C-alpha positions as a Python dict, from the first residue, in 0.01 Angstrom:
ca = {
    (1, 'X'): (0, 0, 0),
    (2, 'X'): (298, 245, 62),
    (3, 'X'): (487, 171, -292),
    (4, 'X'): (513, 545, -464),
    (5, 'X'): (410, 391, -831),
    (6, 'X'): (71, 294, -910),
    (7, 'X'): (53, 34, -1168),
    (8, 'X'): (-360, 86, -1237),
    (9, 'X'): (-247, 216, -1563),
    (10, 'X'): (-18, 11, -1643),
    (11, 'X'): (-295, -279, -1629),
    (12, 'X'): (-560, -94, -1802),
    (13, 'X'): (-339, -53, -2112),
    (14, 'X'): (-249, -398, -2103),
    (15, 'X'): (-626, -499, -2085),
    (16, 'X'): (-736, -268, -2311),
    (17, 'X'): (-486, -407, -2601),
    (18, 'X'): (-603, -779, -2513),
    (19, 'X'): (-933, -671, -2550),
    (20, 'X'): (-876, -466, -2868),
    (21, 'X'): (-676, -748, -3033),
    (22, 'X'): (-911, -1010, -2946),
    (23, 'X'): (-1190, -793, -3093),
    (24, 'X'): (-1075, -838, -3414),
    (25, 'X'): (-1199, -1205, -3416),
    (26, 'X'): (-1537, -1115, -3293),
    (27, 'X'): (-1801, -1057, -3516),
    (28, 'X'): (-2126, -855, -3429),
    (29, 'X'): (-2298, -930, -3776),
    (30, 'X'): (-2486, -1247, -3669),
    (31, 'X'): (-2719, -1250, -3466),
    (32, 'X'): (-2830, -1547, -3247),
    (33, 'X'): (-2758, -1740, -2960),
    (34, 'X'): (-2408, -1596, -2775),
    (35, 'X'): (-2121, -1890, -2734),
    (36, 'X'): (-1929, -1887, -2443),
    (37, 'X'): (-1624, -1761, -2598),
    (38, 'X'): (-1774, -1476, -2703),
    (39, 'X'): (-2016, -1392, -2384),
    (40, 'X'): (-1662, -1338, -2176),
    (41, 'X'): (-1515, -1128, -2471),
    (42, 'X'): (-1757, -914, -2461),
    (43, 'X'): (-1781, -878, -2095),
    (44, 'X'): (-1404, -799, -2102),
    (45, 'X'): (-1471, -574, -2353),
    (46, 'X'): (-1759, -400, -2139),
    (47, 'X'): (-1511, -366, -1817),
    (48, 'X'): (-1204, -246, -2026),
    (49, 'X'): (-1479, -7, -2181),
    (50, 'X'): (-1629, 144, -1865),
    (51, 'X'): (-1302, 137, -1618),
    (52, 'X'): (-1044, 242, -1896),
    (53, 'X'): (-1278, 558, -1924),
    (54, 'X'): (-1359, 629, -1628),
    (55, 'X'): (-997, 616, -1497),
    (56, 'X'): (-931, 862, -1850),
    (57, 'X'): (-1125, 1107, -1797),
    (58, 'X'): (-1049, 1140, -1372),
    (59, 'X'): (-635, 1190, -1546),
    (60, 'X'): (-768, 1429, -1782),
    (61, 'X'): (-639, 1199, -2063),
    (62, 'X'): (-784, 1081, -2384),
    (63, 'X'): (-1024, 756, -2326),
    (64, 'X'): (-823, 483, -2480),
    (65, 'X'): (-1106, 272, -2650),
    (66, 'X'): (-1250, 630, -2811),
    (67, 'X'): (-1185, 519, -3155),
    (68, 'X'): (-1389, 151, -3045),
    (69, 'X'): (-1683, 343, -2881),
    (70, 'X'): (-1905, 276, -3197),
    (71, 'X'): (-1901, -102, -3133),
    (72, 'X'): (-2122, -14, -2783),
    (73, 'X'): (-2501, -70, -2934),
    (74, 'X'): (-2390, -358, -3090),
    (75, 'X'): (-2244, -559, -2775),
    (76, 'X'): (-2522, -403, -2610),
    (77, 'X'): (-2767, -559, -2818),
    (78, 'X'): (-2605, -883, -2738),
    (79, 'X'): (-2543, -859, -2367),
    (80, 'X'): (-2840, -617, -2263),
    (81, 'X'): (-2962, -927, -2057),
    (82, 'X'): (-2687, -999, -1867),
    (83, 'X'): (-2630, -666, -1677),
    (84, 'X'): (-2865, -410, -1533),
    (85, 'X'): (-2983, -99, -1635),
    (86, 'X'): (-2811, 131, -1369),
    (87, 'X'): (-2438, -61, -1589),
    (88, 'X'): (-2603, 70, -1919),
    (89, 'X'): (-2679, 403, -1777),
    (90, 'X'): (-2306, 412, -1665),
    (91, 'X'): (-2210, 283, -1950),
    (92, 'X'): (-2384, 547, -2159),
    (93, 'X'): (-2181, 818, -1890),
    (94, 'X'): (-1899, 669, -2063),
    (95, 'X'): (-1996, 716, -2415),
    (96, 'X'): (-2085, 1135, -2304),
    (97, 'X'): (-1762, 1146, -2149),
    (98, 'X'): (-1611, 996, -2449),
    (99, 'X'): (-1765, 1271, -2701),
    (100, 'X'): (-1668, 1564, -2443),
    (101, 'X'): (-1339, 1504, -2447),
    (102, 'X'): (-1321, 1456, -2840),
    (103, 'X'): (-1517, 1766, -2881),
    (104, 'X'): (-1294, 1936, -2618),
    (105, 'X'): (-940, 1842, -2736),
    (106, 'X'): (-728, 2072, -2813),
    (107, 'X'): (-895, 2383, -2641),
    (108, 'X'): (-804, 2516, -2361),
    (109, 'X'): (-948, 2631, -2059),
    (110, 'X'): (-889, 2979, -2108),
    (111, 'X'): (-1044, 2917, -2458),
    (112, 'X'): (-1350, 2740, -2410),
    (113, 'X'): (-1700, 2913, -2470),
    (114, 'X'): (-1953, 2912, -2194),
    (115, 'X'): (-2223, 2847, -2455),
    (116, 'X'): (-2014, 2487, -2554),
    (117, 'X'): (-1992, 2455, -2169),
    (118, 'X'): (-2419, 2489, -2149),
    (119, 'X'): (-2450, 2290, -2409),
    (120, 'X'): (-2265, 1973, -2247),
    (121, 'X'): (-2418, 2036, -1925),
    (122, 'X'): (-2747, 1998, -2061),
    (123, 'X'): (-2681, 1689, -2282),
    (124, 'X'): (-2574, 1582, -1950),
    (125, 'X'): (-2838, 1638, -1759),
    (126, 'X'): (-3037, 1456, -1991),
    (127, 'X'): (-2894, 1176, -1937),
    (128, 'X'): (-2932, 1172, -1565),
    (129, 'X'): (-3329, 1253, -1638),
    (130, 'X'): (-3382, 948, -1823),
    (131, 'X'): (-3239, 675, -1479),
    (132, 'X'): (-3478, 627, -1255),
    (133, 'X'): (-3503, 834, -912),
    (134, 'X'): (-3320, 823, -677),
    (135, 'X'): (-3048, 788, -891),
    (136, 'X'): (-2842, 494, -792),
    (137, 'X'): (-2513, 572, -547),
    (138, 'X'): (-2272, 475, -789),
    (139, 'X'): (-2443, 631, -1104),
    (140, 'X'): (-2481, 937, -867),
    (141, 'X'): (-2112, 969, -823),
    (142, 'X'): (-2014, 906, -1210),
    (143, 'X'): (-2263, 1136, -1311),
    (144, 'X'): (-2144, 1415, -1029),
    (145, 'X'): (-1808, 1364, -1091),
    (146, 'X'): (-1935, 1438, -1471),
    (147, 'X'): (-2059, 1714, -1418),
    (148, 'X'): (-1744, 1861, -1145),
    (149, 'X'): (-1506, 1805, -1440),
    (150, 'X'): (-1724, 2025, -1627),
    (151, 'X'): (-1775, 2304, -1407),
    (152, 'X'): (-1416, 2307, -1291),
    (153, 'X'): (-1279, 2437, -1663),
    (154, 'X'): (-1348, 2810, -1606),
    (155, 'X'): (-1232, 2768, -1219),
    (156, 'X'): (-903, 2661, -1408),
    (157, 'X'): (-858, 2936, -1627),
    (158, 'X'): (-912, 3235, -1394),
    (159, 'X'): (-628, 3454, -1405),
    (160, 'X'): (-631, 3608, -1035),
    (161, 'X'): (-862, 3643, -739),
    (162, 'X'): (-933, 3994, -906),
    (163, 'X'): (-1045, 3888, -1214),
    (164, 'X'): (-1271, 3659, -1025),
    (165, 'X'): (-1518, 4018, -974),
    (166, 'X'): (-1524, 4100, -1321),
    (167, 'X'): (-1637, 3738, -1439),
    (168, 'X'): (-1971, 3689, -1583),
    (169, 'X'): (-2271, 3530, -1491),
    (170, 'X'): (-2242, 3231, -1693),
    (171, 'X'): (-1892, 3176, -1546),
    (172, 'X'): (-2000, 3221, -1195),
    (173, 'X'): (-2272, 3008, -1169),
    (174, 'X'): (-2074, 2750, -1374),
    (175, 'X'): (-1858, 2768, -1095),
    (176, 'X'): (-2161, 2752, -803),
    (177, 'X'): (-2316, 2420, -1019),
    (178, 'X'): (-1965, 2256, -920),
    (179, 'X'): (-1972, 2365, -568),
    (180, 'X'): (-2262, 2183, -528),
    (181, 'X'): (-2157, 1851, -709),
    (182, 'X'): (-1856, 1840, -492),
    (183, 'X'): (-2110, 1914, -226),
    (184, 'X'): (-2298, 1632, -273),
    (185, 'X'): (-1992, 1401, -358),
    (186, 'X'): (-1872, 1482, -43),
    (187, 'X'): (-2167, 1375, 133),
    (188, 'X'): (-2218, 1106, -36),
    (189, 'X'): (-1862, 954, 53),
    (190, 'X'): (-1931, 1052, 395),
    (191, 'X'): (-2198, 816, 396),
    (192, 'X'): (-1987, 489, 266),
    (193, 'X'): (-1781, 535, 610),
    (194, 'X'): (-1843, 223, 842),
    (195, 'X'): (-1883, 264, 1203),
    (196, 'X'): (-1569, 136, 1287),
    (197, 'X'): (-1337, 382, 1055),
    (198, 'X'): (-1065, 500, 1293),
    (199, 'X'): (-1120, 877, 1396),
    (200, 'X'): (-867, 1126, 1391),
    (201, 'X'): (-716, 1057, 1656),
    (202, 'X'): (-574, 754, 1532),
    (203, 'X'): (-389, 932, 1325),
    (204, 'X'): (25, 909, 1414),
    (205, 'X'): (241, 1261, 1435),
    (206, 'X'): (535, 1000, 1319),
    (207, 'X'): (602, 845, 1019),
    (208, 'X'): (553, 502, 1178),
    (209, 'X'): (238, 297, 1097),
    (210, 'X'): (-102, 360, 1212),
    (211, 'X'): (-331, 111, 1366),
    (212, 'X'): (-650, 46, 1211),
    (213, 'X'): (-865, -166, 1405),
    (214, 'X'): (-1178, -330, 1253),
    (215, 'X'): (-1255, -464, 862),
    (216, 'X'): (-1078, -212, 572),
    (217, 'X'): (-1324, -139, 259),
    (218, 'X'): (-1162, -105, -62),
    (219, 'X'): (-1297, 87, -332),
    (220, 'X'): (-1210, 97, -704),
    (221, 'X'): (-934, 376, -800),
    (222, 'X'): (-1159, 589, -1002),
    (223, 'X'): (-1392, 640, -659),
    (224, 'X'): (-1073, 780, -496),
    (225, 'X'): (-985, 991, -759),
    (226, 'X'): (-1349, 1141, -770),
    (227, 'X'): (-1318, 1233, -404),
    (228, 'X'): (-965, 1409, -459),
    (229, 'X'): (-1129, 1588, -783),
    (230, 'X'): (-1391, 1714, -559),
    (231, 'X'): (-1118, 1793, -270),
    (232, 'X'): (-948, 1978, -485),
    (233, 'X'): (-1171, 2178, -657),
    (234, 'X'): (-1324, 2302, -323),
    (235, 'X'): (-978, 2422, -234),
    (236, 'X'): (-987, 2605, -536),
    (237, 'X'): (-1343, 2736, -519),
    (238, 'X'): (-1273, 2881, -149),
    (239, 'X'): (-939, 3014, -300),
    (240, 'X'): (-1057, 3215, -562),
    (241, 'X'): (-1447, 3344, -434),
    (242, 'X'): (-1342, 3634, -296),
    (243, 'X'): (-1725, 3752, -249),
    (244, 'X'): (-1876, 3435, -75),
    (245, 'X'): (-2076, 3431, 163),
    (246, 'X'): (-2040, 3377, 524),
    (247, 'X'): (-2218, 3060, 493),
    (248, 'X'): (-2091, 2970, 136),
    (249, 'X'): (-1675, 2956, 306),
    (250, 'X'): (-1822, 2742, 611),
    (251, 'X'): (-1956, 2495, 386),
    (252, 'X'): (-1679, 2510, 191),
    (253, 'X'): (-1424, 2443, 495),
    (254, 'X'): (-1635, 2195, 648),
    (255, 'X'): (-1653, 1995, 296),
    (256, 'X'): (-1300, 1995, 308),
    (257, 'X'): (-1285, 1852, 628),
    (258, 'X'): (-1497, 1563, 542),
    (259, 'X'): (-1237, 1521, 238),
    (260, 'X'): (-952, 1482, 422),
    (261, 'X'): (-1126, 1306, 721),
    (262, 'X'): (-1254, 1001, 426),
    (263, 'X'): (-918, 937, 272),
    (264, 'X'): (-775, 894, 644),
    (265, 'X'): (-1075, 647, 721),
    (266, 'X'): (-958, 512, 414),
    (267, 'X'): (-546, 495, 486),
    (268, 'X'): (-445, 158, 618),
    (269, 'X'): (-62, 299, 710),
    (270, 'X'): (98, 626, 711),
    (271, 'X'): (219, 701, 366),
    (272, 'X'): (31, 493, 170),
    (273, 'X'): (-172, 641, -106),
    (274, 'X'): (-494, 781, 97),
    (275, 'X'): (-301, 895, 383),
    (276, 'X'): (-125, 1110, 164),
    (277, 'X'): (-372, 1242, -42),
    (278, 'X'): (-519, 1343, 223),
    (279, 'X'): (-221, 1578, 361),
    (280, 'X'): (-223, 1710, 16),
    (281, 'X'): (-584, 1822, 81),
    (282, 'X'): (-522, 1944, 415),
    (283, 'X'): (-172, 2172, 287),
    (284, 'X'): (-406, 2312, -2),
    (285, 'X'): (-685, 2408, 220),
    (286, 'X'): (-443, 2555, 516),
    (287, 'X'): (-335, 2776, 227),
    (288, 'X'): (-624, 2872, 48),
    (289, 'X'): (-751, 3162, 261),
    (290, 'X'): (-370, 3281, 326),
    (291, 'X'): (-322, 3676, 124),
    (292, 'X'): (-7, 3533, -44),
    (293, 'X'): (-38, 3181, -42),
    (294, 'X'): (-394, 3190, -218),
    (295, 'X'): (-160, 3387, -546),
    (296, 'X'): (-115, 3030, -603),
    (297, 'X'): (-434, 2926, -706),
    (298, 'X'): (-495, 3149, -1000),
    (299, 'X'): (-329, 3099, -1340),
    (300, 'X'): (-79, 3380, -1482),
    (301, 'X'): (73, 3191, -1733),
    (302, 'X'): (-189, 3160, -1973),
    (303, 'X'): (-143, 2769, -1975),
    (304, 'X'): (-406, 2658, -1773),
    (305, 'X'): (-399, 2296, -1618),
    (306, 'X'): (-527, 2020, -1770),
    (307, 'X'): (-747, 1890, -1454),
    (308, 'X'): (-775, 2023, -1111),
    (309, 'X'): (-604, 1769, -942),
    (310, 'X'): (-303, 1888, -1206),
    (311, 'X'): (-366, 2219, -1112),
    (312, 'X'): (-372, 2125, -714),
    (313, 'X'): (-2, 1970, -737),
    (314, 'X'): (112, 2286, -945),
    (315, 'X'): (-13, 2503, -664),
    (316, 'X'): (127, 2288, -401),
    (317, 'X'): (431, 2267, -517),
    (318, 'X'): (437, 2632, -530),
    (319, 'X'): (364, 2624, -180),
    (320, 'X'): (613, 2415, -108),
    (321, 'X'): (869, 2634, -305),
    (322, 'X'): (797, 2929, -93),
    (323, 'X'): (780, 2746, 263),
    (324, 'X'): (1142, 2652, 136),
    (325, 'X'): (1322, 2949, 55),
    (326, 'X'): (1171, 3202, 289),
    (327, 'X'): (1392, 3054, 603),
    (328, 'X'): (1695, 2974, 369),
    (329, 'X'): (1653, 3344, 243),
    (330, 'X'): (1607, 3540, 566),
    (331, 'X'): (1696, 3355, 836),
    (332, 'X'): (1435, 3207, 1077),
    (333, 'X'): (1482, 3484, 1299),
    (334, 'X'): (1347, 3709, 1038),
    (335, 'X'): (1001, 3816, 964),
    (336, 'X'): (999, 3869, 595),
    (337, 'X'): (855, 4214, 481),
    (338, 'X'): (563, 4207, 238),
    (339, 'X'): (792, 4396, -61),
    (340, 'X'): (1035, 4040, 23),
    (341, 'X'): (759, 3768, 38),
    (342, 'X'): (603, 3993, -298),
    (343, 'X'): (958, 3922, -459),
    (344, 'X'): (998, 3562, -385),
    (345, 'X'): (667, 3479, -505),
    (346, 'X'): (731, 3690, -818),
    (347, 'X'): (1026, 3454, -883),
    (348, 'X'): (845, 3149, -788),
    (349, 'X'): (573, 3173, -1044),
    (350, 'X'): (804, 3312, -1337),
    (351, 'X'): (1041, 2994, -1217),
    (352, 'X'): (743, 2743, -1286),
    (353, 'X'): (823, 2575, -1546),
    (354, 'X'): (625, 2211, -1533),
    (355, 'X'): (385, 2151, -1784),
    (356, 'X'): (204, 1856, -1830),
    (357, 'X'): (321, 1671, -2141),
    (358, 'X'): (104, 1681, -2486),
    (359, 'X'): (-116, 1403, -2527),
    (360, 'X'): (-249, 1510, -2847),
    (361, 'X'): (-46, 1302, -3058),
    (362, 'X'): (17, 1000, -2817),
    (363, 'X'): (-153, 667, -2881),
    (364, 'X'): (-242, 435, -2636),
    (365, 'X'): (112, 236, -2686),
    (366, 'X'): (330, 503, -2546),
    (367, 'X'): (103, 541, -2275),
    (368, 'X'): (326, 345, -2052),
    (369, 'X'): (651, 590, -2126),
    (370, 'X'): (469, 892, -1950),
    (371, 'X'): (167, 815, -1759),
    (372, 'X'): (270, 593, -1432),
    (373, 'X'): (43, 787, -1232),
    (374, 'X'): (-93, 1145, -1194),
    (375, 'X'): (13, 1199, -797),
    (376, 'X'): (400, 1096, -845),
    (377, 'X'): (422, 1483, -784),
    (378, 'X'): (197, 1450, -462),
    (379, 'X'): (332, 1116, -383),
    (380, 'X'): (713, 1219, -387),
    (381, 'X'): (737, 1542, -192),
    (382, 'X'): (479, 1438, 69),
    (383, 'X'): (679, 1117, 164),
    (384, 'X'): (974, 1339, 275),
    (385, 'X'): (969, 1349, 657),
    (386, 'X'): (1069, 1717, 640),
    (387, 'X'): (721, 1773, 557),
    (388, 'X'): (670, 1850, 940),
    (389, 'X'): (421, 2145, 930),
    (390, 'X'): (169, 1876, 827),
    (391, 'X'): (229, 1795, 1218),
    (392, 'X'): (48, 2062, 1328),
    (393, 'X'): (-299, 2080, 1487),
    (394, 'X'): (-632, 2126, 1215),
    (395, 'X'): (-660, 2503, 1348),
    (396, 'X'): (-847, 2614, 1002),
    (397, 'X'): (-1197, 2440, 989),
}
């Protein structure tokens, strides 16, 4: 649980070119009675289908069985029987996800119109109207999680805290729609905590292991990547709204909380995966109210992030940057001056230089050269025990 690479990816590309290569055996032109052979193909083909997407479009990354998306109604017609109609619905989530990130590649955040945003909202919510309510949990949280990745592509491309006045109304509630979603997600994770979850308590101010008493719950990778989506976007959101409301940051905060609290209840030992994740929440949202840490969380460059997670490690590391060389640059007996801190952050943001590699022209072969895993970033620099500030007391929320 601790190891620093995750090999989800790694798997998924392997299955997906199985799949793929065994398709080209199958044919969908007869129709009849399904052998064997072909009733687990297309089941593989199904799971390689919904998982290689979902885990796509959490990275931000192009859905790797895209170009194979047409063969859906087919199989379907095949295998509608053997799977339920909350799998089809998510299955269809897929297939929208799939045509939103065609439709959006190669435009940026800073480029995209809020009348293309509407537009895929509402296809979206179409598709919710058409399951049955109450929408099933996990359909709930694919079709939130839609909807968050959505709302968060305006978030990315703000510019400052004072350009946040001077935004429209479109943009704004844009932004408010995925407040709420990461609202609900929020809650909704909340809820899948069992009783006997360690509190926080249990949590160690070492870097020794922590003791979790009772049965763990696993859940699929692309349910804890949802939550840190959501995490980080309400990081951002409280960041960047300078004109919320009293009740609005509370929420906000509280959210947070609840974020960070879930991956712990999730950890199983200090460092793993969760535990960490959920430091990186906790640094982001320590920071987000701060006058000069909360610089961080706008865009200058004009090359907005791909994702928000992305766009959380950029401003952490950031973060990290500055917490770095203000005692190597004044001394810790020194309280830096305003015009100082000013300077060093100046530097800081014209230093940052990582960019997120283009995916345009990569197929899913060379997948393997470039995308171990998203949080290396998170995963490297909060492993360091000199990290210790993350020692401190939960004073914010």
């Amino acid at each position: 649980m601790s190891q620093v690479d995750d090999p989800s990816w790694n798997y998924c590309h392997l299955a997906v070119s199985a799949v793929q290569q065994i398709g080209i055996r199958e044919n969908l032109q007869t129709v009849g009675d399904v052998s064997a052979n072909s009733l687990v193909y297309f089941k593989s083909w199904l799971g390689c289908f919904v998982i290689s997407t979902e885990l796509a479009t959490d990275h931000g990354f192009p859905p790797p069985m895209s170009s194979a998306a047409g063969r859906l109604p087919g199989i379907k017609s095949y295998m509608q029987p053997y799977f339920s109609d909350e799998f089809w619905a998510r299955c269809e989530l897929q297939e929208y996800s799939i045509r939103v990130s065609t439709i959006l590649s190669g435009i940026s955040p800073s480029q995209l119109q809020m009348s293309l945003l509407g537009l895929l909202e509402r296809d979206l919510d179409s598709l919710g109207a058409r399951v049955q309510n109450p929408l099933p949990q996990r359909y709930h949280i694919d079709f939130l999680a839609a909807k968050l990745r959505l709302c968060a592509i305006p978030l990315l491309a703000l510019k400052s805290r004072e350009t946040e006045k001077s935004s429209n109304t479109q943009e704004r509630a844009a932004w408010y729609r995925g407040f709420h979603a990461a609202v609900q997600l929020t809650s909704i994770y909340s809820s899948l905590l069992t009783p006997n979850t360690p509190s926080l308590a249990d949590e160690s101010s070492s870097h020794g292991i922590r003791k979790v008493g009772g049965v763990t719950v696993y859940y699929p990778k692309h349910l804890s990547r949802v939550l840190c989506i959501a995490g980080m976007y309400l990081t951002k959101f409280l960041a960047m709204g300078q004109d919320l409301e009293p009740q609005e940051r509370i929420l906000a905060r509280n959210q947070i909380k609840e974020v960070y609290e879930t991956f712990l209840a999730w950890s199983t030992e200090e460092l793993d995966e969760p535990f960490r994740t959920a430091r990186m929440i906790r640094l982001l949202s320590r920071h987000a109210e701060d006058k000069i840490s909360s610089a961080y969380f706008s865009d200058s460059s004009g090359d907005p992030s791909a994702t928000i997670v992305d766009d959380g490690l950029k401003i952490a590391r950031k973060i990290r940057e500055r917490t770095a060389a203000i005692p190597s640059t004044l001394g810790l007996t020194m309280r830096p001056t305003n015009s100082t801190i000013q300077s060093l952050t100046t530097n800081l943001v014209a230093s940052e230089s990582h960019t997120r590699p283009s995916i345009t022209e990569n197929s899913l072969s060379e997948w393997n050269d470039w995308l171990p895993n998203t949080y290396d970033d998170l995963l490297g620099f909060l492993a360091s025990p000199s990290n210790n500030f993350f020692d401190e007391p939960w004073t914010q929320l």
